[in-house]
Amino acid sequence: MGILLCRDRKTLTSIDGYAQFNEQFDRKHWQHIVHNDASEFLTLCEELDVVPDLWSLHEWSAWRTPSTFQKRFETVFFLAALASRPQVLMESNEVKDYEWRAPLDYLEAALKKQVWLPPPQFYELSRCLNFQKLEQLRLFAQQRSSKGSVLLHPVIYKCTDGFVHLLPGDDLYPSNPDASSEKIETGISTAEFRALAKEKLHRSEHKNQHESHLIINFKPADGHVNPLDPKNL
């Protein structure tokens, strides 16, 4: 995104919890260099006499691409809070557009089919709805991050009226989430499939790519907050 989160000698001992950033260099030039050779990031830090601001990055969650996809990733989301808004220099090879918006704004836009949010982004933005202020979110992320993250590996089931992504902890979550490379046919509706769970539910139900209904009725083992339904806010 072209935002360099870093600390220099003056800000190295800052304890306010907010990420520091540097814009006083030829960002376009260095963005191109680092994109072509990631090892040049170290050279950039040496020239600016800074270190990456790892102290302000807090582990938020971890996701794995379902086994139904040929191209798969394990992705860790980190949270960093900024006290002021930097000037973003988009990296054209990786980013199409950007906006500074509240989590609820993005979720409502997704439900109105104005934007598409992949399931992990929809889930994590729904978690952010638990917090009214940035400082509340930052403090929670800082305190929780030491507990690590439960790897969220969706297993996709096909129902007669949509798809269900089962997540860890759900009563119906399989012991081997990689067992099937195809969507698993149920032959029943999402409501009927939900009723098969005896106690614990952790899933997202999808009628289409824009409508996601997140369900979890227990506290995660990693101390995280549960997502809230944006339609109820």
mmCIF file of N, CA and C in Angstrom, residues 40-97:
data_model
loop_
_atom_site.group_PDB
_atom_site.id
_atom_site.type_symbol
_atom_site.label_atom_id
_atom_site.label_comp_id
_atom_site.label_asym_id
_atom_site.label_seq_id
_atom_site.Cartn_x
_atom_site.Cartn_y
_atom_site.Cartn_z
ATOM 1 N N GLU A 40 15.695 -5.652 -0.776
ATOM 2 C CA GLU A 40 16.065 -4.241 -0.786
ATOM 3 C C GLU A 40 15.349 -3.451 0.309
ATOM 4 N N PHE A 41 14.356 -4.082 0.948
ATOM 5 C CA PHE A 41 13.685 -3.403 2.062
ATOM 6 C C PHE A 41 14.683 -3.096 3.178
ATOM 7 N N LEU A 42 15.618 -4.005 3.396
ATOM 8 C CA LEU A 42 16.656 -3.778 4.402
ATOM 9 C C LEU A 42 17.514 -2.581 4.022
ATOM 10 N N THR A 43 17.849 -2.458 2.749
ATOM 11 C CA THR A 43 18.624 -1.306 2.277
ATOM 12 C C THR A 43 17.860 -0.011 2.515
ATOM 13 N N LEU A 44 16.568 -0.021 2.247
ATOM 14 C CA LEU A 44 15.730 1.158 2.492
ATOM 15 C C LEU A 44 15.789 1.562 3.960
ATOM 16 N N CYS A 45 15.633 0.590 4.860
ATOM 17 C CA CYS A 45 15.669 0.901 6.289
ATOM 18 C C CYS A 45 17.027 1.447 6.708
ATOM 19 N N GLU A 46 18.086 0.908 6.139
ATOM 20 C CA GLU A 46 19.431 1.388 6.471
ATOM 21 C C GLU A 46 19.629 2.820 5.994
ATOM 22 N N GLU A 47 19.148 3.133 4.810
ATOM 23 C CA GLU A 47 19.310 4.488 4.270
ATOM 24 C C GLU A 47 18.512 5.509 5.076
ATOM 25 N N LEU A 48 17.332 5.108 5.544
ATOM 26 C CA LEU A 48 16.495 6.033 6.319
ATOM 27 C C LEU A 48 16.842 6.019 7.800
ATOM 28 N N ASP A 49 17.702 5.068 8.207
ATOM 29 C CA ASP A 49 18.072 4.893 9.618
ATOM 30 C C ASP A 49 16.821 4.639 10.468
ATOM 31 N N VAL A 50 16.035 3.651 10.042
ATOM 32 C CA VAL A 50 14.808 3.281 10.754
ATOM 33 C C VAL A 50 14.752 1.761 10.884
ATOM 34 N N VAL A 51 13.835 1.309 11.743
ATOM 35 C CA VAL A 51 13.539 -0.127 11.859
ATOM 36 C C VAL A 51 12.032 -0.302 11.694
ATOM 37 N N PRO A 52 11.573 -1.441 11.168
ATOM 38 C CA PRO A 52 10.123 -1.671 11.048
ATOM 39 C C PRO A 52 9.450 -1.589 12.411
ATOM 40 N N ASP A 53 8.283 -0.976 12.451
ATOM 41 C CA ASP A 53 7.572 -0.780 13.722
ATOM 42 C C ASP A 53 6.796 -2.043 14.104
ATOM 43 N N LEU A 54 7.525 -3.085 14.463
ATOM 44 C CA LEU A 54 6.899 -4.354 14.832
ATOM 45 C C LEU A 54 6.172 -4.265 16.166
ATOM 46 N N TRP A 55 6.557 -3.314 17.015
ATOM 47 C CA TRP A 55 5.944 -3.182 18.334
ATOM 48 C C TRP A 55 4.469 -2.790 18.238
ATOM 49 N N SER A 56 4.097 -2.146 17.159
ATOM 50 C CA SER A 56 2.718 -1.672 17.007
ATOM 51 C C SER A 56 1.869 -2.598 16.141
ATOM 52 N N LEU A 57 2.457 -3.717 15.688
ATOM 53 C CA LEU A 57 1.703 -4.712 14.930
ATOM 54 C C LEU A 57 1.221 -5.798 15.881
ATOM 55 N N HIS A 58 -0.075 -6.054 15.881
ATOM 56 C CA HIS A 58 -0.641 -7.049 16.789
ATOM 57 C C HIS A 58 -1.333 -8.147 15.988
ATOM 58 N N GLU A 59 -0.959 -9.390 16.257
ATOM 59 C CA GLU A 59 -1.587 -10.511 15.557
ATOM 60 C C GLU A 59 -3.087 -10.516 15.840
ATOM 61 N N TRP A 60 -3.875 -10.572 14.767
ATOM 62 C CA TRP A 60 -5.338 -10.487 14.900
ATOM 63 C C TRP A 60 -6.013 -11.824 14.618
ATOM 64 N N SER A 61 -5.643 -12.486 13.537
ATOM 65 C CA SER A 61 -6.265 -13.772 13.209
ATOM 66 C C SER A 61 -5.449 -14.479 12.140
ATOM 67 N N ALA A 62 -5.763 -15.753 11.913
ATOM 68 C CA ALA A 62 -5.071 -16.550 10.900
ATOM 69 C C ALA A 62 -6.090 -17.373 10.123
ATOM 70 N N TRP A 63 -5.941 -17.376 8.795
ATOM 71 C CA TRP A 63 -6.877 -18.079 7.916
ATOM 72 C C TRP A 63 -6.115 -18.953 6.929
ATOM 73 N N ARG A 64 -6.761 -20.052 6.539
ATOM 74 C CA ARG A 64 -6.234 -20.907 5.479
ATOM 75 C C ARG A 64 -7.285 -21.038 4.381
ATOM 76 N N THR A 65 -6.848 -20.993 3.135
ATOM 77 C CA THR A 65 -7.759 -21.143 1.999
ATOM 78 C C THR A 65 -8.378 -22.541 2.011
ATOM 79 N N PRO A 66 -9.685 -22.664 1.760
ATOM 80 C CA PRO A 66 -10.330 -23.989 1.729
ATOM 81 C C PRO A 66 -9.690 -24.917 0.699
ATOM 82 N N SER A 67 -9.837 -26.222 0.922
ATOM 83 C CA SER A 67 -9.216 -27.222 0.048
ATOM 84 C C SER A 67 -9.865 -27.290 -1.326
ATOM 85 N N THR A 68 -10.987 -26.595 -1.522
ATOM 86 C CA THR A 68 -11.655 -26.588 -2.830
ATOM 87 C C THR A 68 -10.954 -25.670 -3.832
ATOM 88 N N PHE A 69 -10.007 -24.864 -3.368
ATOM 89 C CA PHE A 69 -9.277 -23.945 -4.245
ATOM 90 C C PHE A 69 -7.938 -24.568 -4.649
ATOM 91 N N GLN A 70 -7.554 -24.371 -5.900
ATOM 92 C CA GLN A 70 -6.260 -24.880 -6.360
ATOM 93 C C GLN A 70 -5.108 -24.068 -5.775
ATOM 94 N N LYS A 71 -5.271 -22.753 -5.755
ATOM 95 C CA LYS A 71 -4.252 -21.857 -5.199
ATOM 96 C C LYS A 71 -4.629 -21.580 -3.749
ATOM 97 N N ARG A 72 -3.754 -21.954 -2.834
ATOM 98 C CA ARG A 72 -4.103 -21.847 -1.413
ATOM 99 C C ARG A 72 -3.026 -21.075 -0.656
ATOM 100 N N PHE A 73 -3.476 -20.418 0.426
ATOM 101 C CA PHE A 73 -2.576 -19.603 1.235
ATOM 102 C C PHE A 73 -2.917 -19.778 2.714
ATOM 103 N N GLU A 74 -1.929 -19.568 3.547
ATOM 104 C CA GLU A 74 -2.165 -19.342 4.975
ATOM 105 C C GLU A 74 -1.860 -17.872 5.215
ATOM 106 N N THR A 75 -2.848 -17.153 5.700
ATOM 107 C CA THR A 75 -2.745 -15.700 5.835
ATOM 108 C C THR A 75 -2.940 -15.295 7.285
ATOM 109 N N VAL A 76 -2.043 -14.470 7.785
ATOM 110 C CA VAL A 76 -2.183 -13.917 9.134
ATOM 111 C C VAL A 76 -2.541 -12.444 9.010
ATOM 112 N N PHE A 77 -3.608 -12.046 9.695
ATOM 113 C CA PHE A 77 -4.008 -10.642 9.733
ATOM 114 C C PHE A 77 -3.390 -9.986 10.969
ATOM 115 N N PHE A 78 -2.811 -8.803 10.767
ATOM 116 C CA PHE A 78 -2.279 -8.012 11.874
ATOM 117 C C PHE A 78 -3.043 -6.701 11.953
ATOM 118 N N LEU A 79 -3.116 -6.146 13.145
ATOM 119 C CA LEU A 79 -3.770 -4.854 13.338
ATOM 120 C C LEU A 79 -2.746 -3.827 13.800
ATOM 121 N N ALA A 80 -2.768 -2.672 13.169
ATOM 122 C CA ALA A 80 -1.946 -1.538 13.587
ATOM 123 C C ALA A 80 -2.834 -0.305 13.613
ATOM 124 N N ALA A 81 -2.743 0.484 14.666
ATOM 125 C CA ALA A 81 -3.547 1.701 14.788
ATOM 126 C C ALA A 81 -2.679 2.919 14.498
ATOM 127 N N LEU A 82 -3.235 3.870 13.756
ATOM 128 C CA LEU A 82 -2.524 5.098 13.400
ATOM 129 C C LEU A 82 -3.215 6.297 14.034
ATOM 130 N N ALA A 83 -2.421 7.204 14.603
ATOM 131 C CA ALA A 83 -2.986 8.400 15.227
ATOM 132 C C ALA A 83 -3.374 9.449 14.197
ATOM 133 N N SER A 84 -2.789 9.380 13.008
ATOM 134 C CA SER A 84 -3.132 10.304 11.925
ATOM 135 C C SER A 84 -3.155 9.530 10.616
ATOM 136 N N ARG A 85 -3.753 10.131 9.607
ATOM 137 C CA ARG A 85 -3.949 9.443 8.337
ATOM 138 C C ARG A 85 -2.789 9.726 7.381
ATOM 139 N N PRO A 86 -2.058 8.700 6.965
ATOM 140 C CA PRO A 86 -0.945 8.914 6.030
ATOM 141 C C PRO A 86 -1.434 9.093 4.599
ATOM 142 N N GLN A 87 -0.578 9.617 3.764
ATOM 143 C CA GLN A 87 -0.857 9.697 2.337
ATOM 144 C C GLN A 87 -0.484 8.351 1.706
ATOM 145 N N VAL A 88 -1.470 7.684 1.142
ATOM 146 C CA VAL A 88 -1.242 6.344 0.602
ATOM 147 C C VAL A 88 -0.707 6.426 -0.823
ATOM 148 N N LEU A 89 0.358 5.693 -1.092
ATOM 149 C CA LEU A 89 0.871 5.538 -2.447
ATOM 150 C C LEU A 89 0.585 4.098 -2.864
ATOM 151 N N MET A 90 -0.425 3.913 -3.719
ATOM 152 C CA MET A 90 -0.845 2.565 -4.088
ATOM 153 C C MET A 90 0.227 1.848 -4.901
ATOM 154 N N GLU A 91 0.384 0.566 -4.643
ATOM 155 C CA GLU A 91 1.278 -0.294 -5.412
ATOM 156 C C GLU A 91 0.430 -0.926 -6.510
ATOM 157 N N SER A 92 0.612 -0.483 -7.748
ATOM 158 C CA SER A 92 -0.307 -0.818 -8.839
ATOM 159 C C SER A 92 -0.368 -2.305 -9.147
ATOM 160 N N ASN A 93 0.675 -3.052 -8.802
ATOM 161 C CA ASN A 93 0.667 -4.492 -9.063
ATOM 162 C C ASN A 93 -0.157 -5.262 -8.040
ATOM 163 N N GLU A 94 -0.398 -4.664 -6.876
ATOM 164 C CA GLU A 94 -1.060 -5.380 -5.791
ATOM 165 C C GLU A 94 -2.408 -4.785 -5.399
ATOM 166 N N VAL A 95 -2.621 -3.502 -5.651
ATOM 167 C CA VAL A 95 -3.801 -2.804 -5.132
ATOM 168 C C VAL A 95 -4.525 -2.086 -6.259
ATOM 169 N N LYS A 96 -5.831 -2.236 -6.300
ATOM 170 C CA LYS A 96 -6.635 -1.564 -7.320
ATOM 171 C C LYS A 96 -7.145 -0.221 -6.821
ATOM 172 N N ASP A 97 -7.549 -0.147 -5.555
ATOM 173 C CA ASP A 97 -8.103 1.086 -4.992
ATOM 174 C C ASP A 97 -8.039 0.989 -3.476
#
